């Protein structure tokens, strides 16, 4: 299994144009192809065909063998989103592919370039009710950019080239390739020129002219999504326009949160000061966002939304405004240059500054003063984490009730150079917990912190031995209410049975042997526990900070809280808001008028 030998050997001494290489088996070709494309890590859980293990070892590719196929796909996704490279996952056939489909769904929704390689029943056994025969292409096709099956050794290399090109082409997304049993141990001969062939080269790009709706706007908003691209472009366009600068959840990390025009997140996670700006804006420029439901929530009706996306299928066709096909960052850069030294609306800039100040003041205030003084509040835990995050950190999110606090700026403020990994619109439970492991392997020198609920962390428990074995030193902040807090909050709002989905007190056991664990039982324990966990992770240990909390420590977002509770949480003063509106241009809005 561990015998080291060259993965390929020349098949002839002819001219280079006609040279070929021979591999001992199909998996040796797969491994050599991926190594040539810069792949250094593969996740997964192989089936009975363990030849794949030896093939990747011979190619010098690190193998992270997991205990669950879906978790493996999530790890590959976190690796891909953090590194910008392809995340590769290998699984067996039949139920293994079915189990991995949930990971493909998340990767497709989150534009994550994951290549899933799977086994399959032998071609000669098609339709014969072979062991673990399953409609794998039918399962994978709806949630991938392409799902293919190799039917002959001569078709393996072309299929690999196609898969690698499609997975990385914008908009990026997952690809599935089935490699059936039957010819895996046969020698494979391929043309050397195809094996060494370069991936497709993008053509030159020319950004379109600035739309008139954007050029004449006096109260603009720029929203940067996960498809923005190069850092700094959104900031320069916002400066040129004099625009409030927002991000979607997936766009976080692409914009410097220290920028004076930055006001946090749009959509579901937009707090009242931000929603009031959106309610009074006269144009929205959305860069690299699909404007899914949670990202578009709160956008004003009738106001033009100028969308910039690389592909027509990425646009939201529900809103008026120009639809611009192009690379988001390059377009933003050209538009900023075209605007030159345009004079921004002073009143609008004043309102942006006032909104930022209101957000900062709220972030510094205690959460839920009606709760007992000795209760550990999630807002304070996230704020403490924000204080100690280092530049260049990777912050990974889940999407339950308690961890929504980590989406709320400036409770959590990302330092310079930080990256963020978030679930897609699917919000697959356990995605962030597993993706953090892939993120750490993609950025081994960066602190990686995952903020997760206990329900999501339960999905990762099966993989904790994997993380310990591989030395994947992630710090997990586990917000533990003993169940599914979001569901319990909905039940509470409807007057339903208490503790139907969440326990009266957290009931989760501490992680198993090999994981460094701290439990925050008093507010005063927070800072020391987080600092100790981060220190343990720097030493190469998996670290967990468990924070017992209750479902009534809700974040002020729609669904978790009523409008009255959301506004009350910010302790809005009508007089102060009126003064802010008086300094702005257009029709100012009082408290509650824009939601």
XYZ file of C-alpha atoms in Angstrom:
595
model
C 0.000 0.000 0.000
C 2.787 2.449 0.871
C 5.235 1.410 -1.814
C 6.657 4.548 -3.436
C 7.027 4.425 -7.192
C 6.590 6.752 -10.158
C 2.910 7.155 -11.012
C 3.484 6.951 -14.763
C 6.036 5.607 -17.203
C 6.680 6.432 -20.861
C 4.954 4.096 -23.293
C 7.056 4.949 -26.301
C 10.142 6.858 -27.343
C 8.397 8.663 -30.161
C 8.267 12.402 -30.669
C 6.779 14.475 -27.810
C 3.698 15.165 -29.897
C 2.925 11.444 -29.946
C 4.311 10.470 -26.539
C 2.072 8.696 -24.061
C 2.166 7.668 -20.431
C 0.979 4.427 -18.862
C -0.515 4.145 -15.385
C -0.967 0.947 -13.409
C -4.643 1.685 -12.849
C -7.384 4.272 -13.157
C -6.825 5.750 -9.699
C -3.121 6.290 -10.457
C -4.151 8.405 -13.435
C -6.661 10.317 -11.310
C -4.044 11.022 -8.659
C -1.409 12.117 -11.179
C -3.891 14.409 -12.946
C -4.980 16.074 -9.698
C -1.384 16.505 -8.521
C -0.569 18.286 -11.784
C -3.496 20.649 -11.078
C -2.090 21.580 -7.688
C -4.343 19.398 -5.539
C -2.506 18.556 -2.308
C -5.347 17.304 -0.085
C -8.233 14.898 -0.682
C -11.133 14.216 1.692
C -13.477 11.277 1.736
C -14.304 7.727 2.694
C -13.391 5.122 0.057
C -15.462 2.070 -0.690
C -14.180 -1.461 -1.062
C -11.734 -0.379 -3.759
C -8.863 0.736 -1.552
C -6.516 0.995 -4.529
C -7.411 4.692 -4.353
C -5.519 4.981 -1.052
C -2.226 3.757 -2.500
C -2.657 5.842 -5.654
C -3.013 9.134 -3.789
C -0.185 8.280 -1.422
C 2.130 7.605 -4.360
C 1.186 10.978 -5.866
C 2.105 12.771 -2.632
C -1.467 13.914 -1.947
C -2.568 14.099 1.674
C -5.503 11.833 2.481
C -8.020 12.949 5.105
C -10.216 9.867 5.489
C -13.435 10.764 7.264
C -16.167 8.744 8.940
C -19.124 10.269 7.130
C -19.413 11.096 3.429
C -21.484 14.256 3.859
C -19.048 15.658 6.401
C -16.220 14.884 3.979
C -17.896 16.911 1.219
C -18.404 19.783 3.673
C -14.708 19.657 4.598
C -13.766 19.772 0.920
C -16.078 22.750 0.507
C -14.485 24.638 3.401
C -11.073 23.875 1.944
C -12.113 25.172 -1.472
C -13.736 28.393 -0.234
C -10.746 29.213 1.951
C -7.982 28.331 -0.511
C -9.658 29.320 -3.782
C -8.614 25.938 -5.210
C -10.597 22.811 -6.039
C -11.762 20.774 -3.065
C -11.643 17.047 -3.908
C -13.670 14.334 -2.218
C -13.623 10.571 -2.878
C -16.387 8.179 -1.789
C -17.603 4.692 -2.578
C -20.760 3.840 -4.456
C -24.482 3.440 -3.829
C -25.414 4.636 -0.323
C -22.105 6.502 -0.093
C -23.130 8.718 -3.017
C -26.628 9.146 -1.604
C -25.137 10.282 1.692
C -22.867 12.762 -0.084
C -25.697 14.418 -2.052
C -26.548 16.709 0.869
C -22.997 18.037 0.729
C -23.304 18.592 -3.023
C -26.534 20.533 -2.493
C -24.789 22.875 -0.058
C -21.779 23.252 -2.373
C -24.020 24.061 -5.339
C -25.921 26.718 -3.419
C -22.694 28.161 -2.016
C -20.761 28.161 -5.338
C -18.092 25.942 -3.853
C -15.753 24.205 -6.367
C -15.947 20.633 -5.104
C -15.049 17.657 -7.292
C -16.704 14.489 -5.994
C -15.185 11.269 -7.331
C -17.233 8.150 -6.647
C -17.083 4.456 -7.326
C -19.769 2.645 -9.272
C -20.870 -0.854 -10.133
C -19.070 -2.465 -13.054
C -20.419 -1.566 -16.480
C -20.997 -5.202 -17.381
C -23.276 -5.480 -14.320
C -25.606 -2.613 -15.284
C -29.209 -3.598 -14.633
C -28.248 -6.903 -13.023
C -29.072 -5.768 -9.483
C -25.422 -5.690 -8.597
C -24.271 -4.960 -5.072
C -24.860 -1.260 -4.241
C -26.089 -0.463 -7.743
C -27.832 2.912 -7.545
C -28.978 5.716 -9.887
C -25.955 7.811 -8.993
C -26.062 10.194 -11.953
C -29.750 10.838 -11.318
C -28.989 11.594 -7.665
C -26.086 13.930 -8.392
C -27.185 15.722 -11.570
C -29.744 18.107 -10.008
C -27.185 19.489 -7.529
C -24.054 19.688 -9.705
C -22.812 21.625 -12.706
C -22.137 18.318 -14.436
C -22.508 14.675 -13.482
C -20.649 12.160 -15.631
C -19.762 8.494 -15.725
C -16.614 7.026 -17.237
C -17.462 4.022 -19.412
C -14.005 3.120 -20.716
C -10.418 3.708 -19.587
C -9.819 5.782 -22.722
C -12.529 8.232 -21.589
C -11.141 8.776 -18.094
C -8.649 11.555 -18.844
C -11.050 13.594 -21.042
C -13.675 13.287 -18.303
C -11.199 14.495 -15.685
C -10.215 17.467 -17.843
C -13.854 18.401 -18.355
C -14.661 18.039 -14.661
C -11.699 20.163 -13.573
C -12.582 22.900 -16.057
C -16.262 23.044 -15.121
C -15.757 22.957 -11.363
C -13.512 26.025 -11.471
C -15.347 28.026 -14.136
C -17.354 30.961 -12.811
C -19.845 30.662 -11.304
C -18.030 27.872 -9.528
C -19.813 24.821 -8.205
C -19.612 21.073 -7.631
C -19.033 18.388 -10.268
C -19.614 14.640 -9.904
C -17.651 11.927 -11.697
C -18.342 8.203 -11.363
C -15.502 5.767 -11.968
C -17.052 2.268 -12.114
C -15.500 -0.923 -10.860
C -14.236 -3.334 -13.465
C -11.353 -1.535 -15.152
C -9.769 0.087 -12.105
C -6.828 -2.308 -11.970
C -6.167 -2.290 -15.720
C -3.192 -0.312 -17.092
C -4.264 3.007 -18.591
C -2.398 4.644 -21.483
C -2.992 8.346 -22.165
C -1.454 10.931 -24.484
C 1.166 12.907 -22.563
C 0.010 16.141 -24.213
C -3.506 15.714 -22.797
C -2.174 14.860 -19.352
C -0.016 17.990 -19.299
C -2.627 20.208 -20.954
C -3.380 23.503 -19.245
C -6.860 24.410 -17.966
C -8.969 26.872 -19.982
C -7.656 30.426 -19.999
C -10.211 33.205 -19.379
C -10.471 35.768 -22.132
C -9.830 39.467 -21.717
C -12.625 41.338 -20.031
C -13.960 44.810 -20.759
C -16.381 46.255 -18.243
C -19.538 47.957 -19.561
C -20.244 51.624 -19.083
C -21.666 52.927 -15.831
C -25.486 52.750 -15.931
C -27.276 56.096 -15.790
C -29.271 55.022 -12.739
C -26.022 54.627 -10.813
C -24.337 57.751 -12.170
C -27.127 60.091 -11.061
C -27.813 58.503 -7.666
C -27.461 60.702 -4.580
C -28.264 58.102 -1.904
C -26.590 54.926 -3.211
C -25.922 51.622 -1.476
C -23.311 49.081 -2.604
C -23.888 45.436 -1.618
C -20.959 43.048 -2.097
C -21.745 39.340 -2.434
C -19.701 36.176 -2.398
C -18.956 36.530 -6.113
C -17.209 39.898 -5.720
C -13.710 38.674 -6.506
C -10.687 40.884 -5.861
C -10.582 42.678 -2.531
C -10.773 46.467 -2.452
C -12.998 46.931 -5.494
C -16.258 47.385 -3.562
C -14.626 49.919 -1.242
C -13.344 51.992 -4.159
C -16.744 52.053 -5.852
C -18.461 53.016 -2.595
C -15.960 55.856 -2.103
C -16.487 57.118 -5.650
C -20.272 57.023 -5.265
C -20.444 58.163 -1.655
C -22.406 54.983 -0.919
C -23.230 52.980 2.160
C -21.268 49.744 1.874
C -22.912 46.450 2.847
C -22.160 42.782 2.323
C -24.238 39.649 2.084
C -23.418 36.826 4.486
C -21.291 35.065 1.854
C -19.658 38.355 0.861
C -18.247 38.924 4.312
C -14.470 38.937 4.341
C -14.323 40.513 0.874
C -14.685 44.041 2.279
C -12.591 45.729 4.965
C -14.859 46.132 7.986
C -12.762 49.052 9.216
C -13.826 51.111 6.178
C -15.706 54.296 7.175
C -18.566 53.535 4.758
C -19.051 49.939 5.906
C -22.309 49.331 7.783
C -22.452 45.548 8.060
C -24.748 42.986 6.505
C -27.709 43.387 4.212
C -30.812 41.218 4.151
C -31.918 39.105 7.085
C -29.005 40.275 9.233
C -29.489 44.006 8.610
C -30.219 45.846 11.861
C -32.673 48.795 11.964
C -30.094 51.554 11.243
C -29.076 49.690 8.076
C -32.627 48.949 7.052
C -33.472 52.643 7.398
C -30.631 53.491 5.007
C -31.930 50.909 2.561
C -35.430 52.312 2.914
C -34.257 55.771 1.816
C -31.677 54.886 -0.849
C -32.263 55.704 -4.515
C -30.150 52.913 -6.064
C -28.574 49.629 -4.965
C -25.504 48.236 -6.720
C -25.239 44.493 -6.063
C -21.804 43.080 -6.902
C -21.541 39.319 -7.318
C -24.706 38.384 -5.429
C -27.591 36.176 -6.463
C -29.830 38.238 -4.162
C -31.375 35.166 -2.613
C -34.246 35.664 -0.199
C -32.130 36.209 2.913
C -29.804 38.620 1.060
C -32.601 40.614 -0.587
C -34.815 40.971 2.476
C -35.345 44.655 3.205
C -34.398 45.949 -0.240
C -36.878 48.727 -1.101
C -39.614 48.091 -3.662
C -39.382 50.172 -6.813
C -35.793 51.315 -6.274
C -33.507 50.228 -9.148
C -31.082 47.449 -8.266
C -28.079 47.339 -10.585
C -26.816 43.762 -10.536
C -23.357 42.728 -11.734
C -22.790 38.997 -12.230
C -20.562 36.797 -14.343
C -23.407 34.709 -15.769
C -27.034 35.433 -16.643
C -28.334 32.615 -14.476
C -26.979 34.358 -11.382
C -29.282 37.389 -11.619
C -32.435 37.918 -9.608
C -35.134 38.786 -12.147
C -37.598 40.008 -9.515
C -36.332 43.598 -9.284
C -36.053 46.606 -11.595
C -32.675 47.943 -12.623
C -29.785 47.241 -15.008
C -28.453 43.686 -15.306
C -24.744 43.830 -16.100
C -22.856 40.742 -17.276
C -19.270 40.897 -16.127
C -16.736 40.230 -13.411
C -17.929 42.084 -10.333
C -14.606 43.397 -9.049
C -13.314 44.460 -12.484
C -16.599 46.235 -13.209
C -16.518 48.022 -9.861
C -12.937 49.154 -10.461
C -13.757 50.582 -13.899
C -16.876 52.348 -12.657
C -14.962 53.867 -9.749
C -12.340 55.193 -12.157
C -15.030 56.594 -14.468
C -16.686 58.460 -11.599
C -13.420 60.196 -10.796
C -13.779 62.868 -8.134
C -17.552 63.023 -8.114
C -18.913 65.047 -5.195
C -20.879 62.810 -2.837
C -24.041 63.902 -1.081
C -22.912 65.311 2.284
C -26.230 64.585 3.952
C -26.139 60.945 2.892
C -22.577 60.553 4.160
C -23.702 62.062 7.466
C -26.485 59.507 7.751
C -24.056 56.669 7.019
C -21.771 57.897 9.792
C -24.715 58.227 12.188
C -25.834 54.673 11.407
C -22.360 53.330 12.079
C -22.285 55.133 15.411
C -25.668 53.719 16.420
C -24.440 50.226 15.550
C -21.247 50.674 17.566
C -23.200 51.945 20.555
C -25.593 49.004 20.385
C -22.786 46.463 20.080
C -21.214 47.781 23.272
C -24.477 47.593 25.263
C -25.530 44.522 27.281
C -27.945 42.112 25.623
C -31.268 41.277 27.238
C -30.979 43.241 30.492
C -34.154 41.496 31.644
C -32.245 38.210 32.043
C -30.444 37.256 35.289
C -27.138 39.059 35.803
C -25.212 35.802 36.133
C -26.440 34.498 32.762
C -23.741 34.136 30.108
C -25.033 36.131 27.133
C -24.155 35.045 23.626
C -23.695 38.625 22.460
C -20.949 39.118 25.061
C -19.241 35.864 24.071
C -19.164 36.836 20.385
C -18.000 40.338 21.238
C -15.164 38.926 23.337
C -14.158 36.651 20.473
C -14.153 39.670 18.168
C -11.678 41.427 20.473
C -9.093 38.652 20.272
C -9.365 37.620 16.607
C -6.048 38.079 14.853
C -5.593 39.595 11.386
C -5.785 36.866 8.778
C -8.047 34.627 10.852
C -10.690 32.426 9.246
C -14.108 32.634 10.896
C -16.587 29.879 10.048
C -20.300 30.222 10.794
C -23.303 27.978 11.192
C -26.902 29.180 10.897
C -28.874 28.215 13.982
C -30.473 30.553 16.504
C -27.609 31.389 18.836
C -24.838 31.594 16.253
C -26.822 34.241 14.312
C -25.228 36.653 16.793
C -21.961 36.118 14.913
C -23.508 37.545 11.725
C -24.409 40.840 13.412
C -21.916 43.631 12.811
C -20.288 45.074 14.852
C -20.893 42.477 17.586
C -18.478 40.461 15.497
C -16.047 42.616 13.523
C -13.588 40.831 11.267
C -9.992 42.060 11.529
C -7.915 43.009 8.504
C -7.295 40.159 6.101
C -9.783 37.849 7.798
C -11.765 35.367 5.751
C -15.284 34.163 6.406
C -16.950 30.862 5.486
C -20.731 30.680 5.797
C -23.465 28.224 4.872
C -25.355 28.944 1.689
C -29.069 29.623 1.402
C -29.522 25.927 2.189
C -28.050 26.419 5.699
C -27.247 22.718 5.943
C -26.972 21.766 9.608
C -23.402 20.847 10.496
C -21.896 22.418 7.381
C -19.872 25.090 9.180
C -18.615 22.710 11.844
C -17.177 20.399 9.181
C -16.128 23.129 6.736
C -13.910 24.604 9.448
C -11.725 21.503 9.292
C -11.234 21.953 5.559
C -10.552 25.658 6.085
C -7.797 24.853 8.569
C -6.079 22.503 6.129
C -6.321 25.195 3.439
C -4.856 27.847 5.768
C -2.674 25.902 8.222
C -0.938 29.002 9.581
C -4.134 30.975 10.227
C -6.282 30.718 13.359
C -9.583 29.072 12.359
C -12.552 29.668 14.656
C -15.978 28.092 14.114
C -19.015 29.545 15.890
C -21.603 26.793 15.999
C -24.691 25.655 17.867
C -24.759 22.397 19.771
C -27.141 20.855 17.221
C -24.644 21.501 14.430
C -21.720 20.382 16.583
C -23.456 17.053 17.176
C -23.082 16.325 13.461
C -19.338 16.839 13.763
C -18.890 14.554 16.770
C -18.425 11.537 14.525
C -15.465 13.361 12.934
C -13.756 14.585 16.113
C -11.439 11.533 16.085
C -10.585 12.452 12.481
C -9.640 15.990 13.495
C -7.570 14.739 16.445
C -5.815 12.096 14.322
C -5.001 14.592 11.572
C -4.034 17.419 13.942
C -6.654 19.778 12.478
C -6.481 22.440 15.168
C -9.782 24.304 14.916
C -11.222 26.317 17.807
C -14.958 25.659 18.211
C -17.162 28.037 20.172
C -20.233 25.878 20.835
C -23.355 27.809 21.838
C -25.230 25.101 23.695
C -28.930 25.309 24.562
C -29.459 21.569 24.554
C -31.350 21.339 21.285
C -32.639 23.292 18.311
C -33.096 26.847 19.550
C -34.545 28.326 16.361
C -37.430 25.861 16.374
C -37.991 26.420 20.082
C -38.103 30.184 19.571
C -40.824 29.773 16.925
C -42.798 27.509 19.274
C -42.401 30.057 22.073
C -43.647 32.866 19.832
C -46.742 30.793 19.028
C -47.405 30.040 22.675
C -46.526 26.381 22.322
C -45.053 23.860 24.731
C -41.835 24.961 26.481
C -38.716 22.883 25.951
C -40.125 20.995 22.984
C -36.901 21.449 20.967
C -34.495 22.802 23.591
C -33.746 21.588 27.097
C -34.269 23.546 30.322
C -30.496 23.456 30.595
C -27.796 22.312 28.176
C -27.460 18.555 28.244
C -24.702 17.849 25.714
C -21.705 15.937 27.036
C -18.259 17.356 26.667
C -16.250 16.213 23.613
C -14.253 13.041 23.817
C -10.652 12.276 24.615
C -8.030 14.293 22.754
C -10.094 17.497 22.526
C -9.200 20.405 24.814
C -12.450 21.652 26.374
C -13.578 24.640 28.402
C -17.074 25.335 29.757
C -18.134 28.948 30.301
C -20.427 28.932 33.331
C -20.006 32.545 34.491
C -19.671 35.732 32.417
C -16.264 36.300 33.988
C -15.045 32.977 32.527
C -15.547 34.071 28.913
C -12.315 35.891 28.117
C -10.035 33.389 29.819
C -11.711 30.366 28.234
C -11.529 31.779 24.714
C -7.894 32.837 25.162
C -6.938 29.397 26.495
C -8.707 27.624 23.627
C -6.975 29.758 21.009
C -3.643 29.053 22.678
C -4.345 25.312 22.626
C -5.186 25.494 18.910
C -1.899 27.283 18.237
C -0.204 24.266 19.822
C -1.992 21.965 17.371
C -4.942 20.782 19.465
C -8.637 20.703 18.649
C -10.174 23.155 21.133
C -13.801 23.541 22.224
C -15.340 26.334 24.276
C -18.814 25.223 25.335
C -21.159 28.059 26.298
C -24.357 26.952 28.063
C -27.152 29.304 27.038
C -30.918 29.376 26.722
C -33.280 29.940 23.814
C -34.536 33.242 25.220
C -31.147 34.826 24.438
C -32.415 35.537 20.921
C -30.590 37.622 18.304
C -32.527 40.658 16.963
C -33.323 39.330 13.487
C -36.586 38.518 11.748
C -37.911 35.102 12.669
C -36.134 35.058 16.006
C -37.662 38.308 17.263
C -40.645 40.538 16.563
C -40.220 44.001 15.047
C -40.902 45.566 18.440
C -38.224 43.378 20.049
C -35.719 44.173 17.318
C -36.156 47.925 17.729
C -36.208 47.654 21.508
C -32.912 45.778 21.439
C -31.282 48.812 19.892
C -32.963 51.115 22.416
C -33.833 53.566 19.701
C -34.445 57.172 20.729
C -36.950 58.886 18.406
C -35.310 62.278 18.906
C -31.877 61.018 17.975
C -33.251 59.273 14.917
C -35.090 62.397 13.849
C -31.873 64.400 14.123
C -30.081 61.861 11.958
C -32.828 62.093 9.345
C -32.751 65.880 9.427
C -29.096 65.752 8.405
C -29.825 63.510 5.449
C -31.265 64.155 2.030
C -34.537 62.835 0.679
C -37.399 61.676 2.842
C -36.123 60.730 6.282
C -37.830 57.902 8.121
C -38.764 57.731 11.762
C -38.461 54.645 13.935
C -40.416 51.702 12.618
C -41.358 53.312 9.305
C -38.857 51.156 7.409
C -38.540 47.547 8.442
